[in-house]
C-alpha cells in the first residue's frame, strides 16, 4: 500500500542519517548555505554555514536568551558564518544602511541584531569580498 511505502521510505531516510556520509547528504539536501563568500586561496565551500548551523551559533552566543546579539557578539556570529574581516569592516557590514529610528526625525545607530537581521545581512552581502 502507499502508506506502507511511505513508512518504509521514511525509515530508510532516518537510517541513512545514522552514518556520517548519510548525515552529510541529508544536511546538504535540507540546508542551503548562508555563509560568507569563500576567501581567496581557499578551495571548496564554507562548512557549517547552513541556516540550522548559524541558528545554533546564534543561540550559543545569545547567553542571556534575549533573541538579540550586541555588536561584539554579532561580529563573532559573522565570523562563525565565515567572514574573515577586521572589526571595523565587520562593523561597516553590520551598520550598512540600517538605522534604528528613535523617533520621527531622529535616528540612532543599531546596537543589537536578531538572527533574522543577521541572516538578511548575509544574503545581502554574498558578492562582497571576504579577505
CSV table of C-alpha atoms in Angstrom, one decimal:
chain,number,residue,atom,x,y,z
A,1,UNK,CA,0.0,0.0,0.0
A,2,UNK,CA,1.0,3.6,-0.4
A,3,UNK,CA,1.1,4.2,3.4
A,4,UNK,CA,3.5,1.2,3.9
A,5,UNK,CA,5.7,2.5,1.1
A,6,UNK,CA,5.8,6.0,2.7
A,7,UNK,CA,6.7,4.5,6.1
A,8,UNK,CA,9.5,2.4,4.5
A,9,UNK,CA,10.8,5.4,2.7
A,10,UNK,CA,10.7,7.5,5.9
A,11,UNK,CA,12.6,4.8,7.9
A,12,UNK,CA,15.2,4.5,5.1
A,13,UNK,CA,15.7,8.2,5.3
A,14,UNK,CA,16.1,8.1,9.0
A,15,UNK,CA,18.5,5.1,8.8
A,16,UNK,CA,20.6,7.0,6.2
A,17,UNK,CA,21.1,9.8,8.7
A,18,UNK,CA,22.8,7.4,11.1
A,19,UNK,CA,26.1,7.3,9.1
A,20,UNK,CA,28.4,10.2,8.7
A,21,UNK,CA,28.0,10.2,4.9
A,22,UNK,CA,24.3,9.8,5.1
A,23,UNK,CA,24.0,12.7,7.6
A,24,UNK,CA,26.1,14.9,5.4
A,25,UNK,CA,24.0,14.1,2.3
A,26,UNK,CA,20.8,14.7,4.4
A,27,UNK,CA,22.1,18.1,5.6
A,28,UNK,CA,23.2,19.0,2.0
A,29,UNK,CA,19.7,18.3,0.8
A,30,UNK,CA,17.9,20.0,3.6
A,31,UNK,CA,20.1,23.1,4.3
A,32,UNK,CA,21.3,25.7,1.9
A,33,UNK,CA,24.5,27.6,2.6
A,34,UNK,CA,24.2,31.1,4.0
A,35,UNK,CA,27.9,31.7,4.9
A,36,UNK,CA,30.3,34.3,3.7
A,37,UNK,CA,31.9,34.1,0.3
A,38,UNK,CA,34.9,31.7,0.3
A,39,UNK,CA,38.1,33.8,0.8
A,40,UNK,CA,40.8,33.9,-1.8
A,41,UNK,CA,43.2,30.9,-1.6
A,42,UNK,CA,40.5,28.6,0.0
A,43,UNK,CA,39.1,25.8,-2.1
A,44,UNK,CA,35.7,24.4,-1.5
A,45,UNK,CA,32.6,25.7,0.1
A,46,UNK,CA,32.4,27.2,3.6
A,47,UNK,CA,31.4,24.4,6.1
A,48,UNK,CA,28.9,24.7,8.9
A,49,UNK,CA,27.0,27.7,7.3
A,50,UNK,CA,23.6,26.2,6.9
A,51,UNK,CA,20.7,28.1,8.4
A,52,UNK,CA,20.5,25.5,11.2
A,53,UNK,CA,24.2,25.7,11.9
A,54,UNK,CA,24.1,29.5,12.1
A,55,UNK,CA,21.0,29.3,14.4
A,56,UNK,CA,22.9,27.1,16.8
A,57,UNK,CA,25.8,29.6,16.7
A,58,UNK,CA,23.4,32.5,17.4
A,59,UNK,CA,21.8,30.6,20.3
A,60,UNK,CA,25.3,29.8,21.8
A,61,UNK,CA,26.3,33.5,21.6
A,62,UNK,CA,22.9,34.7,23.0
A,63,UNK,CA,23.8,33.7,26.5
A,64,UNK,CA,21.1,35.8,28.1
A,65,UNK,CA,18.4,34.4,25.7
A,66,UNK,CA,17.3,37.9,24.6
A,67,UNK,CA,16.9,37.0,20.9
A,68,UNK,CA,19.4,39.7,20.0
A,69,UNK,CA,23.2,40.0,19.9
A,70,UNK,CA,25.2,43.1,20.8
A,71,UNK,CA,27.8,44.4,18.4
A,72,UNK,CA,30.8,42.3,19.7
A,73,UNK,CA,28.7,39.1,19.7
A,74,UNK,CA,27.2,39.9,16.3
A,75,UNK,CA,30.8,40.2,14.9
A,76,UNK,CA,31.5,36.8,16.5
A,77,UNK,CA,28.5,35.4,14.8
A,78,UNK,CA,29.6,36.8,11.4
A,79,UNK,CA,32.9,35.1,11.9
A,80,UNK,CA,31.0,31.8,12.6
A,81,UNK,CA,29.4,32.4,9.2
A,82,UNK,CA,32.9,32.6,7.7
A,83,UNK,CA,33.6,36.3,7.4
A,84,UNK,CA,37.4,36.9,7.7
A,85,UNK,CA,37.3,40.7,8.1
A,86,UNK,CA,38.7,43.0,10.8
A,87,UNK,CA,36.3,44.5,13.4
A,88,UNK,CA,35.9,47.9,11.6
A,89,UNK,CA,35.0,46.1,8.3
A,90,UNK,CA,32.5,43.9,10.2
A,91,UNK,CA,31.0,47.0,11.8
A,92,UNK,CA,30.5,48.5,8.4
A,93,UNK,CA,28.8,45.3,7.3
A,94,UNK,CA,26.6,45.4,10.4
A,95,UNK,CA,25.6,49.0,10.2
A,96,UNK,CA,25.3,49.3,6.4
A,97,UNK,CA,22.3,51.4,5.7
A,98,UNK,CA,20.4,50.0,8.7
A,99,UNK,CA,19.4,52.7,11.2
A,100,UNK,CA,17.1,52.2,14.1
A,101,UNK,CA,14.7,55.1,14.4
A,102,UNK,CA,14.4,56.6,17.9
A,103,UNK,CA,11.6,59.0,16.9
A,104,UNK,CA,10.5,60.8,13.8
A,105,UNK,CA,13.3,62.9,12.5
A,106,UNK,CA,15.9,61.2,14.7
A,107,UNK,CA,17.9,58.1,14.2
A,108,UNK,CA,20.5,56.2,16.2
A,109,UNK,CA,22.9,53.5,15.2
A,110,UNK,CA,21.7,49.9,15.8
A,111,UNK,CA,23.3,48.3,18.8
A,112,UNK,CA,21.6,44.8,18.7
A,113,UNK,CA,20.8,42.4,15.9
A,114,UNK,CA,18.3,39.5,15.8
A,115,UNK,CA,19.0,36.2,13.9
A,116,UNK,CA,16.8,37.3,11.1
A,117,UNK,CA,18.6,40.6,10.7
A,118,UNK,CA,21.9,38.9,10.7
A,119,UNK,CA,20.9,36.3,8.1
A,120,UNK,CA,19.4,39.0,6.0
A,121,UNK,CA,22.8,40.7,6.1
A,122,UNK,CA,24.5,37.5,4.9
A,123,UNK,CA,22.1,37.3,2.0
A,124,UNK,CA,22.6,40.9,1.0
A,125,UNK,CA,26.4,40.7,1.0
A,126,UNK,CA,27.1,37.5,-0.9
A,127,UNK,CA,29.0,39.4,-3.5
A,128,UNK,CA,31.2,41.3,-1.0
A,129,UNK,CA,35.0,40.4,-0.9
A,130,UNK,CA,35.9,38.3,2.1
A,131,UNK,CA,39.6,39.0,2.7
